[in-house]
Amino acid sequence: MAARAEIKFVKIAEPKSGSVVLLTDQNLKLGSVSGALVGKIGDAFSRAAAAAKFKGKATKSLQLLAPAGIDLDRLVVVGLGELRKVTAQDWLKLGGAIAGAAGGEGETTVLLEKPAGKPITAAEAADVALGIVLRSYNFDRYKTKKKDNGDDKTPKSRQYTLAVPDPRAANRAWTAAQAVAEGVALARDLVNEPANVLGPVEFADRLKGLAELGVDMEILGEPDLRKLKMNALLGVAQGSERPPRVVVMRWNGGKAKDQPVAFLGKGVVFDTGGISIKPSAGMEDMKGDMGGAAAVSGLMHTLAARKAKVNAIGIVGLVENMPDGKAQRPGDIVTSMSGQTVEVINTDAEGRLVLCDLLTYVQRNDKPAAVVDLATLTGAIIVALGNHNAGMFSNNDALSNALTKAGLATGEHVWRMPLAPEYDKMIDSKFADMKNIGGRWAGSITAAQFLQRFVEDDTPWAHLDVAGTAMGSPSTETNRSWGSGWGVRLLDQYVRAKFEGK
Ligand code: BES
Ligand code: ZN
Ligand code: MN
């Protein structure tokens, strides 16, 4: 794990030494403790603000180094903007901005007080802490020279002391938020890890630790998958020296009679395209083709670590898509676990072949109340939506509305795309029940239509195409990592709202 921030809450009081972060609004107003502290440096704050054109806008910061009149190393003032408009997401971003302004190792005290109005709540303080930790994530496992650390190869972390009105309440709120931070870090680690290190077996091994949190773990190997007749998934795996795994994670935090909710993840640890091989430029990004599986894994960690009151199942399909003497060919026909046959026209449309068998498996085994799958499924979704929305396809308005709402609450946005019989027709095959690609156009939709053919009895289902959001997205206040961990916060919020009444 590469998280590099430690959080502690204390009762707010004037700090006497070290680095201190204060909050201000768009009128450069300060809270009472912060105001008293700044009072000791005369007009240095207002002069520095004027010189730097610092206006207290949200996430902007102003640094005062070794300010005369007090015994502090530095004073950093971070803007909140217009106070009455500050949302949960803004507190999270503020945390990110605080970590950005605080920089490398050492200790920082953050005076979490609003310049006016009601005192900061425990939930808001926990959001700030979460923002700090998410921003501080840095995947440098393979850097032999760590920045700012001299010869010391063990990276040091920064300690944040968050000064709040009620430290005990803030700590309680932080326990749940910390579970989210850990889940996101796990997902990011898995996506960032190169494929030579993280094959299907190694991915499954890393998940074994979830058992300690109370997750019921089942790892299916090749003989199990053969017995289950997951031939669509096995067809993808057969070109790799490295055998596939399907990991089934069950978190039973709800009542025994509650129907579970299921999350499925595409876990192609590397996607060369197979015999329909991809061009070499940029192929290195295909180490992230398990971003859906990473998010599902991170989510299961989060739900278990915060003891969510829900019965949730997470299933990841782990395979490597390689060209080889044993690889599947264009034109091959496989019989999926559902019994439906698929003509594999393009071996690079492999994600849907993995997911279709997981869909059948979970519906027949667990009768879930809803199924959400996450997959870096198509390049076409990046053309359509870029990096700022995942594509959402669903047969159910209530489910897709709930996910849209969770997206707006967390900033992990989803945008619903259409499904229709006209698109479904595009994957009819001359030789089998369906083929694995449509035509040139609407590639993300025909991929979703393919998956929908495996949804039974109108089980509420949503498919999230995360090709544009799981990796390589632009850096934000709360993410500087290539693998973003996208989806963990979205689905955690969905579970809270839908199953825990929060
Ligand atoms: N893993 C890719 C999709 C992808 C592309 C994810 C770029 C992230 C970034 C997927 O398996 C794939 O190759 N899809 C093909 C489908 C086509 C063959 C119908 C694609 O998008 O080109
Ligand atoms: Zn793929
Ligand atoms: Mn592919």
Coordinates of C-alpha atoms and ligand atoms in Angstrom, one line a residue:
M1 CA 0.0 0.0 0.0
A2 CA 1.3 3.4 -0.9
A3 CA -0.8 5.8 1.1
R4 CA 1.4 8.4 2.7
A5 CA -0.6 10.4 5.1
E6 CA -1.5 9.7 8.7
I7 CA -4.5 11.3 10.3
K8 CA -5.1 12.3 13.9
F9 CA -7.8 14.5 15.4
V10 CA -7.3 16.8 18.4
K11 CA -9.3 19.5 20.1
I12 CA -8.8 22.8 18.4
A13 CA -6.3 25.2 20.2
E14 CA -3.6 27.6 19.1
P15 CA -0.6 25.6 17.7
K16 CA 2.9 26.6 19.0
S17 CA 5.2 25.1 16.4
G18 CA 5.6 23.2 13.1
S19 CA 3.6 23.7 9.9
V20 CA 0.1 25.0 10.2
V21 CA -2.7 25.2 7.7
L22 CA -5.6 27.6 8.1
L23 CA -8.9 28.1 6.2
T24 CA -10.3 31.3 4.9
D25 CA -13.2 32.4 2.8
Q26 CA -13.6 34.7 -0.3
N27 CA -13.4 37.7 2.0
L28 CA -10.2 36.5 3.7
K29 CA -12.1 36.0 6.9
L30 CA -10.6 33.6 9.4
G31 CA -12.1 31.6 12.3
S32 CA -11.4 32.6 15.9
V33 CA -8.3 30.4 16.7
S34 CA -6.8 31.1 13.2
G35 CA -7.6 34.8 13.5
A36 CA -5.8 35.0 16.9
L37 CA -2.7 33.2 15.4
V38 CA -2.6 35.4 12.3
G39 CA -3.0 38.5 14.5
K40 CA 0.5 37.8 15.9
I41 CA 2.1 38.4 12.5
G42 CA 0.7 41.9 12.1
D43 CA -0.3 42.7 8.5
A44 CA 2.0 40.0 7.0
F45 CA -1.0 37.9 5.9
S46 CA -3.0 40.7 4.2
R47 CA 0.1 42.0 2.5
A48 CA 1.2 38.5 1.2
A49 CA -2.4 37.9 0.0
A50 CA -2.4 41.2 -1.9
A51 CA 1.0 40.5 -3.4
A52 CA 0.1 37.0 -4.5
K53 CA -3.4 38.1 -5.6
F54 CA -4.8 35.4 -3.2
K55 CA -8.5 35.8 -2.8
G56 CA -9.5 32.8 -0.8
K57 CA -11.0 31.0 -3.8
A58 CA -11.7 27.3 -3.2
T59 CA -8.6 25.1 -3.1
K60 CA -6.2 28.0 -3.8
S61 CA -3.4 28.4 -1.2
L62 CA -1.0 31.0 0.1
Q63 CA 2.3 30.1 1.8
L64 CA 4.0 32.2 4.5
L65 CA 7.4 30.7 5.3
A66 CA 8.9 31.3 8.8
P67 CA 6.5 34.2 9.5
A68 CA 8.0 36.8 11.9
G69 CA 6.4 37.1 15.3
I70 CA 5.5 33.4 15.8
D71 CA 7.5 30.3 16.2
L72 CA 6.1 28.4 13.2
D73 CA 8.0 26.9 10.2
R74 CA 5.3 27.9 7.9
L75 CA 1.7 29.1 7.7
V76 CA -0.4 27.9 4.8
V77 CA -3.7 29.6 4.2
V78 CA -6.2 27.5 2.0
G79 CA -9.3 29.0 0.4
L80 CA -12.8 27.7 1.0
G81 CA -14.5 30.1 -1.4
E82 CA -18.0 31.1 -0.6
L83 CA -18.9 29.3 2.6
R84 CA -22.6 28.7 2.2
K85 CA -21.9 26.9 -1.1
V86 CA -19.4 24.4 0.3
T87 CA -20.6 20.8 -0.3
A88 CA -19.3 17.4 0.9
Q89 CA -17.3 17.1 -2.3
D90 CA -15.8 20.5 -1.7
W91 CA -14.5 19.4 1.7
L92 CA -13.0 16.4 0.0
K93 CA -11.3 18.6 -2.6
L94 CA -10.2 20.9 0.1
G95 CA -8.4 18.0 1.8
G96 CA -6.7 17.3 -1.5
A97 CA -5.6 20.9 -1.8
I98 CA -4.3 20.9 1.8
A99 CA -2.1 17.8 1.1
G100 CA -0.9 19.4 -2.1
A101 CA 0.1 22.6 -0.3
A102 CA 1.6 20.7 2.7
G103 CA 4.0 18.7 0.4
G104 CA 6.4 15.9 1.4
E105 CA 7.2 14.4 4.7
G106 CA 6.8 15.9 8.2
E107 CA 4.0 17.1 10.5
T108 CA 1.2 19.5 9.7
T109 CA -1.5 20.9 12.0
V110 CA -4.7 21.8 10.2
L111 CA -7.0 24.2 12.0
L112 CA -10.4 23.0 10.7
E113 CA -12.6 25.9 11.6
K114 CA -15.0 27.8 9.4
P115 CA -14.4 31.6 9.2
A116 CA -18.1 32.1 10.1
G117 CA -21.3 30.2 10.8
K118 CA -21.7 26.8 12.5
P119 CA -18.6 24.8 13.5
I120 CA -17.3 22.2 11.1
T121 CA -19.1 18.9 11.5
A122 CA -17.5 15.5 12.1
A123 CA -18.6 14.3 8.6
E124 CA -17.0 17.4 7.0
A125 CA -13.8 16.9 9.0
A126 CA -13.7 13.2 7.9
D127 CA -14.2 14.3 4.2
V128 CA -11.2 16.6 4.6
A129 CA -9.2 13.7 6.0
L130 CA -10.3 11.5 3.1
G131 CA -9.2 14.1 0.6
I132 CA -5.8 14.4 2.3
V133 CA -5.2 10.7 2.1
L134 CA -6.5 10.2 -1.4
R135 CA -4.3 13.0 -2.7
S136 CA -1.2 11.6 -0.8
Y137 CA -1.4 8.3 -2.6
N138 CA 1.7 7.8 -4.7
F139 CA 2.6 4.6 -6.5
D140 CA 6.4 4.5 -6.3
R141 CA 7.1 0.9 -5.5
Y142 CA 9.5 0.6 -8.5
K143 CA 11.4 3.9 -8.0
T144 CA 14.7 2.9 -6.4
K145 CA 15.4 6.5 -5.6
K146 CA 12.6 8.1 -3.6
K147 CA 12.3 11.8 -3.9
D148 CA 13.2 14.0 -0.9
N149 CA 14.3 11.0 1.1
G150 CA 18.0 11.0 0.6
D151 CA 19.2 7.4 0.6
D152 CA 16.4 6.1 2.6
K153 CA 14.3 3.8 0.4
T154 CA 11.4 3.6 2.9
P155 CA 9.2 6.5 2.0
K156 CA 8.2 8.6 5.0
S157 CA 4.7 9.9 5.4
R158 CA 3.3 13.2 6.5
Q159 CA 1.3 13.3 9.7
Y160 CA -1.7 15.5 9.8
T161 CA -3.1 16.7 13.0
L162 CA -6.6 17.9 12.3
A163 CA -7.8 20.4 15.0
V164 CA -11.6 20.2 15.4
P165 CA -14.3 21.1 17.9
D166 CA -15.1 17.4 18.7
P167 CA -12.2 15.1 18.0
R168 CA -14.1 11.9 19.2
A169 CA -17.0 12.5 16.8
A170 CA -14.5 13.3 14.0
N171 CA -12.7 10.1 14.8
R172 CA -15.8 8.0 14.5
A173 CA -16.7 9.5 11.2
W174 CA -13.1 9.0 10.0
T175 CA -13.3 5.2 10.7
A176 CA -15.8 4.8 7.9
A177 CA -14.1 7.3 5.6
Q178 CA -10.8 5.5 6.2
A179 CA -12.3 2.3 5.0
V180 CA -13.1 4.1 1.7
A181 CA -9.5 5.5 1.5
E182 CA -8.1 2.0 1.9
G183 CA -10.5 0.6 -0.7
V184 CA -9.5 3.3 -3.2
A185 CA -5.8 2.7 -2.5
L186 CA -6.2 -1.1 -3.1
A187 CA -7.9 -0.4 -6.4
R188 CA -5.2 2.0 -7.5
D189 CA -2.4 -0.3 -6.5
L190 CA -4.0 -3.2 -8.5
V191 CA -4.4 -1.0 -11.6
N192 CA -0.9 0.6 -11.4
E193 CA 0.9 -2.8 -10.9
P194 CA 2.5 -4.0 -14.1
A195 CA 1.2 -7.3 -15.7
N196 CA 4.4 -9.2 -15.2
V197 CA 3.9 -8.8 -11.5
L198 CA 0.1 -9.1 -11.4
G199 CA -1.2 -12.1 -13.3
P200 CA -4.5 -13.7 -12.6
V201 CA -3.0 -15.9 -9.8
E202 CA -1.2 -13.0 -8.2
F203 CA -4.3 -10.8 -8.3
A204 CA -6.3 -13.6 -6.6
D205 CA -3.6 -14.0 -4.0
R206 CA -3.7 -10.3 -3.2
L207 CA -7.4 -10.6 -2.4
K208 CA -6.9 -13.4 0.1
G209 CA -6.3 -10.7 2.7
L210 CA -9.9 -9.7 2.6
A211 CA -10.7 -12.8 4.6
E212 CA -9.3 -11.1 7.6
L213 CA -11.9 -8.4 7.3
G214 CA -14.6 -11.1 7.4
V215 CA -15.2 -11.4 3.6
D216 CA -16.0 -15.0 2.6
M217 CA -13.5 -15.8 -0.1
E218 CA -13.8 -18.4 -2.8
I219 CA -11.2 -18.8 -5.5
L220 CA -12.2 -20.8 -8.6
G221 CA -9.4 -22.3 -10.7
E222 CA -9.4 -23.7 -14.2
P223 CA -10.9 -27.1 -13.3
D224 CA -13.8 -25.4 -11.4
L225 CA -14.4 -23.0 -14.3
R226 CA -14.5 -26.0 -16.7
K227 CA -17.0 -27.8 -14.4
L228 CA -19.1 -24.7 -14.4
K229 CA -18.9 -24.5 -18.2
M230 CA -17.6 -21.0 -18.3
N231 CA -16.3 -21.6 -21.8
A232 CA -16.5 -18.0 -23.0
L233 CA -14.2 -16.9 -20.2
L234 CA -11.9 -19.9 -20.7
G235 CA -11.7 -19.2 -24.4
V236 CA -10.1 -15.8 -23.7
A237 CA -7.7 -17.4 -21.1
Q238 CA -6.5 -20.2 -23.3
G239 CA -3.9 -18.2 -25.2
S240 CA -2.0 -17.4 -22.0
E241 CA 0.6 -19.4 -20.1
R242 CA -1.0 -18.0 -17.0
P243 CA -4.2 -19.8 -15.9
P244 CA -7.4 -17.8 -15.1
R245 CA -9.0 -17.3 -11.8
V246 CA -12.5 -16.2 -10.7
V247 CA -12.7 -14.8 -7.3
V248 CA -16.0 -14.7 -5.5
M249 CA -16.1 -12.4 -2.4
R250 CA -19.1 -12.4 -0.2
W251 CA -19.7 -9.7 2.5
N252 CA -22.7 -10.6 4.7
G253 CA -23.3 -7.5 6.7
G254 CA -27.1 -7.5 6.2
K255 CA -29.9 -9.7 7.5
A256 CA -29.8 -13.3 6.4
K257 CA -33.0 -12.9 4.5
D258 CA -31.9 -9.8 2.6
Q259 CA -31.3 -10.4 -1.1
P260 CA -27.7 -9.6 -2.0
V261 CA -26.5 -6.9 -4.4
A262 CA -23.8 -8.2 -6.8
F263 CA -20.8 -6.3 -8.4
L264 CA -18.9 -7.9 -11.3
G265 CA -15.5 -6.8 -12.6
K266 CA -13.6 -7.3 -15.8
G267 CA -10.1 -8.4 -14.8
V268 CA -8.1 -8.8 -18.0
V269 CA -4.6 -8.4 -16.4
F270 CA -3.2 -7.6 -19.8
D271 CA -5.0 -7.2 -23.1
T272 CA -2.8 -7.7 -26.2
G273 CA -6.0 -8.2 -28.3
G274 CA -5.1 -11.9 -28.7
I275 CA -4.8 -13.1 -32.4
S276 CA -6.7 -9.9 -33.4
I277 CA -3.6 -8.2 -31.9
K278 CA -3.6 -4.5 -31.0
P279 CA -1.1 -2.0 -32.5
S280 CA 2.0 -1.7 -30.2
A281 CA 1.8 2.1 -29.6
G282 CA 0.1 2.6 -26.2
M283 CA -0.4 -1.1 -25.6
E284 CA 1.3 -0.7 -22.2
D285 CA -1.9 0.9 -21.0
M286 CA -3.6 -2.5 -21.3
K287 CA -2.1 -3.5 -17.9
G288 CA -5.0 -1.5 -16.6
D289 CA -7.6 -3.6 -18.4
M290 CA -8.5 -5.0 -15.0
G291 CA -9.8 -1.6 -13.7
G292 CA -13.3 -3.0 -13.2
A293 CA -12.0 -5.9 -11.2
A294 CA -9.8 -3.5 -9.2
A295 CA -12.8 -1.3 -8.3
V296 CA -14.9 -4.3 -7.3
S297 CA -12.1 -5.5 -5.1
G298 CA -11.6 -2.1 -3.5
L299 CA -15.3 -1.8 -2.9
M300 CA -15.5 -5.2 -1.1
H301 CA -12.6 -4.1 1.1
T302 CA -14.4 -0.8 1.9
L303 CA -17.7 -2.5 2.7
A304 CA -16.1 -5.0 5.0
A305 CA -13.8 -2.6 6.7
R306 CA -16.7 -0.3 7.6
K307 CA -19.0 -3.2 8.3
A308 CA -21.6 -2.0 5.9
K309 CA -25.1 -3.3 6.6
V310 CA -25.6 -5.0 3.3
N311 CA -25.2 -8.4 1.7
A312 CA -22.8 -7.8 -1.2
I313 CA -21.2 -10.1 -3.6
G314 CA -18.1 -9.1 -5.6
I315 CA -16.9 -11.3 -8.4
V316 CA -13.9 -10.7 -10.6
G317 CA -13.0 -12.6 -13.8
L318 CA -9.2 -12.7 -14.0
V319 CA -7.6 -13.7 -17.4
E320 CA -4.8 -12.6 -19.7
N321 CA -5.6 -12.1 -23.4
M322 CA -2.6 -13.3 -25.3
P323 CA -1.8 -14.5 -28.9
D324 CA -0.3 -18.0 -28.9
G325 CA -0.4 -21.4 -30.6
K326 CA -3.2 -22.3 -28.2
A327 CA -5.1 -19.0 -28.5
Q328 CA -8.6 -18.8 -29.7
R329 CA -9.1 -17.7 -33.3
P330 CA -11.5 -15.4 -35.1
G331 CA -14.4 -17.6 -36.2
D332 CA -14.2 -19.9 -33.2
I333 CA -17.6 -20.6 -31.6
V334 CA -17.8 -21.1 -27.8
T335 CA -20.7 -22.2 -25.7
S336 CA -21.1 -19.9 -22.8
M337 CA -22.2 -21.0 -19.3
S338 CA -25.7 -19.8 -20.2
G339 CA -25.9 -22.3 -23.0
Q340 CA -25.9 -19.5 -25.6
T341 CA -23.3 -19.8 -28.4
V342 CA -21.0 -17.0 -29.4
E343 CA -19.0 -16.6 -32.6
V344 CA -15.7 -14.9 -31.7
I345 CA -15.2 -12.6 -34.7
N346 CA -12.6 -10.4 -32.9
T347 CA -10.5 -11.8 -30.1
D348 CA -9.9 -8.2 -28.9
A349 CA -13.5 -8.0 -27.8
E350 CA -12.7 -10.2 -24.9
G351 CA -14.1 -8.4 -21.9
R352 CA -17.7 -9.2 -22.8
L353 CA -16.7 -12.9 -23.1
V354 CA -15.4 -12.8 -19.5
L355 CA -18.3 -10.9 -18.1
C356 CA -21.1 -12.9 -19.7
D357 CA -20.1 -16.1 -17.8
L358 CA -19.9 -14.1 -14.5
L359 CA -23.4 -12.7 -15.2
T360 CA -24.8 -16.2 -15.6
Y361 CA -22.9 -17.5 -12.6
V362 CA -24.1 -14.9 -10.2
Q363 CA -27.8 -14.9 -11.3
R364 CA -28.0 -18.7 -11.0
N365 CA -26.1 -18.9 -7.7
D366 CA -27.3 -16.0 -5.7
K367 CA -30.5 -14.5 -7.2
P368 CA -29.2 -11.0 -6.6
A369 CA -31.5 -8.0 -6.2
A370 CA -29.4 -6.1 -8.6
V371 CA -26.2 -6.6 -10.6
V372 CA -23.7 -3.9 -11.5
D373 CA -20.8 -4.8 -13.7
L374 CA -17.7 -2.6 -14.2
A375 CA -15.4 -3.0 -17.2
T376 CA -12.8 -1.2 -19.2
L377 CA -14.8 -2.5 -22.1
T378 CA -14.5 -0.3 -25.2
G379 CA -12.3 2.4 -26.6
A380 CA -15.5 3.8 -28.1
I381 CA -16.8 5.0 -24.7
I382 CA -13.7 7.2 -24.4
V383 CA -14.5 8.7 -27.8
A384 CA -18.1 9.4 -26.6
L385 CA -17.5 10.6 -23.0
G386 CA -13.8 11.2 -22.5
N387 CA -12.5 10.8 -19.0
H388 CA -15.2 12.6 -17.0
N389 CA -18.1 10.2 -17.1
A390 CA -18.4 6.4 -17.2
G391 CA -20.9 5.1 -19.7
M392 CA -23.9 3.5 -18.0
F393 CA -26.2 1.0 -19.7
S394 CA -29.1 -0.4 -17.8
N395 CA -32.5 -2.3 -18.1
N396 CA -33.8 -0.6 -15.0
D397 CA -34.6 3.1 -14.3
A398 CA -34.6 2.8 -10.5
L399 CA -31.1 1.3 -10.5
S400 CA -29.7 3.7 -13.1
N401 CA -31.2 6.7 -11.3
A402 CA -29.7 5.5 -8.0
L403 CA -26.3 5.2 -9.6
T404 CA -26.6 8.6 -11.3
K405 CA -27.4 10.1 -7.9
A406 CA -24.4 8.4 -6.2
G407 CA -22.3 9.7 -9.1
L408 CA -23.4 13.3 -8.4
A409 CA -22.8 12.9 -4.7
T410 CA -19.2 11.5 -5.1
G411 CA -18.0 13.3 -8.3
E412 CA -17.6 9.9 -10.0
H413 CA -20.1 10.6 -12.7
V414 CA -22.0 8.2 -14.9
W415 CA -23.9 9.0 -18.0
R416 CA -26.7 6.7 -19.2
M417 CA -26.5 5.5 -22.8
P418 CA -29.2 3.8 -24.8
L419 CA -30.0 0.1 -25.4
A420 CA -32.5 -0.9 -28.1
P421 CA -33.5 -3.9 -30.3
E422 CA -32.0 -2.2 -33.4
Y423 CA -28.6 -2.3 -31.7
D424 CA -29.2 -5.8 -30.4
K425 CA -29.7 -7.0 -34.0
M426 CA -26.2 -5.9 -34.9
I427 CA -24.7 -8.8 -33.0
D428 CA -26.8 -11.5 -34.6
S429 CA -24.4 -14.2 -36.1
K430 CA -24.6 -16.3 -39.2
F431 CA -23.3 -19.4 -37.4
A432 CA -24.1 -19.0 -33.7
D433 CA -26.6 -17.3 -31.4
M434 CA -24.6 -14.1 -31.5
K435 CA -21.2 -12.7 -32.4
N436 CA -18.9 -10.8 -30.1
I437 CA -18.7 -7.5 -32.1
G438 CA -21.3 -5.4 -33.9
G439 CA -20.4 -3.2 -36.9
R440 CA -18.1 -0.1 -37.0
W441 CA -20.5 2.2 -35.2
A442 CA -21.9 2.3 -31.7
G443 CA -19.2 0.0 -30.3
S444 CA -20.0 0.7 -26.7
I445 CA -23.7 0.0 -27.2
T446 CA -23.3 -3.3 -29.1
A447 CA -20.9 -4.4 -26.3
A448 CA -23.6 -3.6 -23.7
Q449 CA -26.3 -5.4 -25.9
F450 CA -24.1 -8.4 -25.8
L451 CA -24.0 -8.4 -22.0
Q452 CA -27.8 -7.8 -21.8
R453 CA -28.3 -11.1 -23.6
F454 CA -27.1 -12.8 -20.5
V455 CA -29.4 -10.9 -18.1
E456 CA -32.1 -13.4 -17.0
D457 CA -35.7 -12.7 -15.8
D458 CA -35.3 -8.9 -15.9
T459 CA -32.8 -8.9 -13.0
P460 CA -32.1 -5.2 -12.5
W461 CA -28.7 -4.7 -14.2
A462 CA -26.3 -1.9 -14.9
H463 CA -23.1 -2.0 -16.9
L464 CA -20.5 0.7 -16.4
D465 CA -18.0 1.1 -19.1
V466 CA -15.0 2.6 -17.2
A467 CA -12.4 2.5 -20.0
G468 CA -12.1 6.3 -19.8
T469 CA -12.3 6.7 -16.0
A470 CA -10.3 3.8 -14.5
M471 CA -6.9 4.9 -15.7
G472 CA -5.0 7.7 -17.3
S473 CA -7.6 10.3 -16.3
P474 CA -6.4 13.9 -15.8
S475 CA -5.1 14.6 -12.3
T476 CA -7.5 16.1 -9.8
E477 CA -7.3 17.5 -6.3
T478 CA -7.8 14.0 -4.9
N479 CA -6.0 11.9 -7.5
R480 CA -2.5 12.1 -8.9
S481 CA -2.3 8.4 -9.7
W482 CA -2.6 6.8 -13.2
G483 CA -4.9 4.1 -11.8
S484 CA -7.6 6.2 -10.3
G485 CA -9.6 3.7 -8.2
W486 CA -12.7 5.0 -9.9
G487 CA -15.9 3.4 -8.9
V488 CA -15.1 2.5 -5.3
R489 CA -16.5 5.7 -3.9
L490 CA -19.5 5.7 -6.4
L491 CA -20.6 2.2 -5.4
D492 CA -19.9 2.7 -1.7
Q493 CA -22.2 5.7 -1.9
Y494 CA -24.8 3.7 -3.8
V495 CA -24.8 1.0 -1.1
R496 CA -25.1 3.6 1.7
A497 CA -28.0 5.3 0.0
K498 CA -29.9 2.2 -1.2
F499 CA -29.3 -0.4 1.5
E500 CA -28.3 1.5 4.6
G501 CA -30.6 4.5 4.4
K502 CA -27.7 7.0 4.8
Ligands
BES1 N1 -9.7 -3.3 -23.2 C1 -10.2 -2.8 -24.5 C2 -10.9 -1.5 -24.4 C3 -10.1 -0.3 -24.0 C4 -9.5 0.5 -24.9 C5 -9.9 0.0 -22.6 C6 -8.7 1.6 -24.5 C7 -9.2 1.1 -22.2 C8 -8.6 1.9 -23.2 C9 -11.2 -3.9 -25.0 O1 -10.9 -5.2 -24.7 C10 -11.1 -3.8 -26.5 O2 -10.1 -4.1 -27.0 N2 -12.2 -3.3 -27.1 C11 -12.2 -3.1 -28.5 C12 -13.5 -3.7 -29.0 C13 -13.5 -3.9 -30.5 C14 -12.6 -5.0 -30.9 C15 -15.0 -4.2 -30.9 C16 -12.0 -1.7 -28.8 O3 -12.5 -0.8 -28.1 O4 -11.4 -1.3 -29.8
ZN2 ZN -9.9 -5.5 -23.0
MN3 MN -9.6 -6.1 -26.0

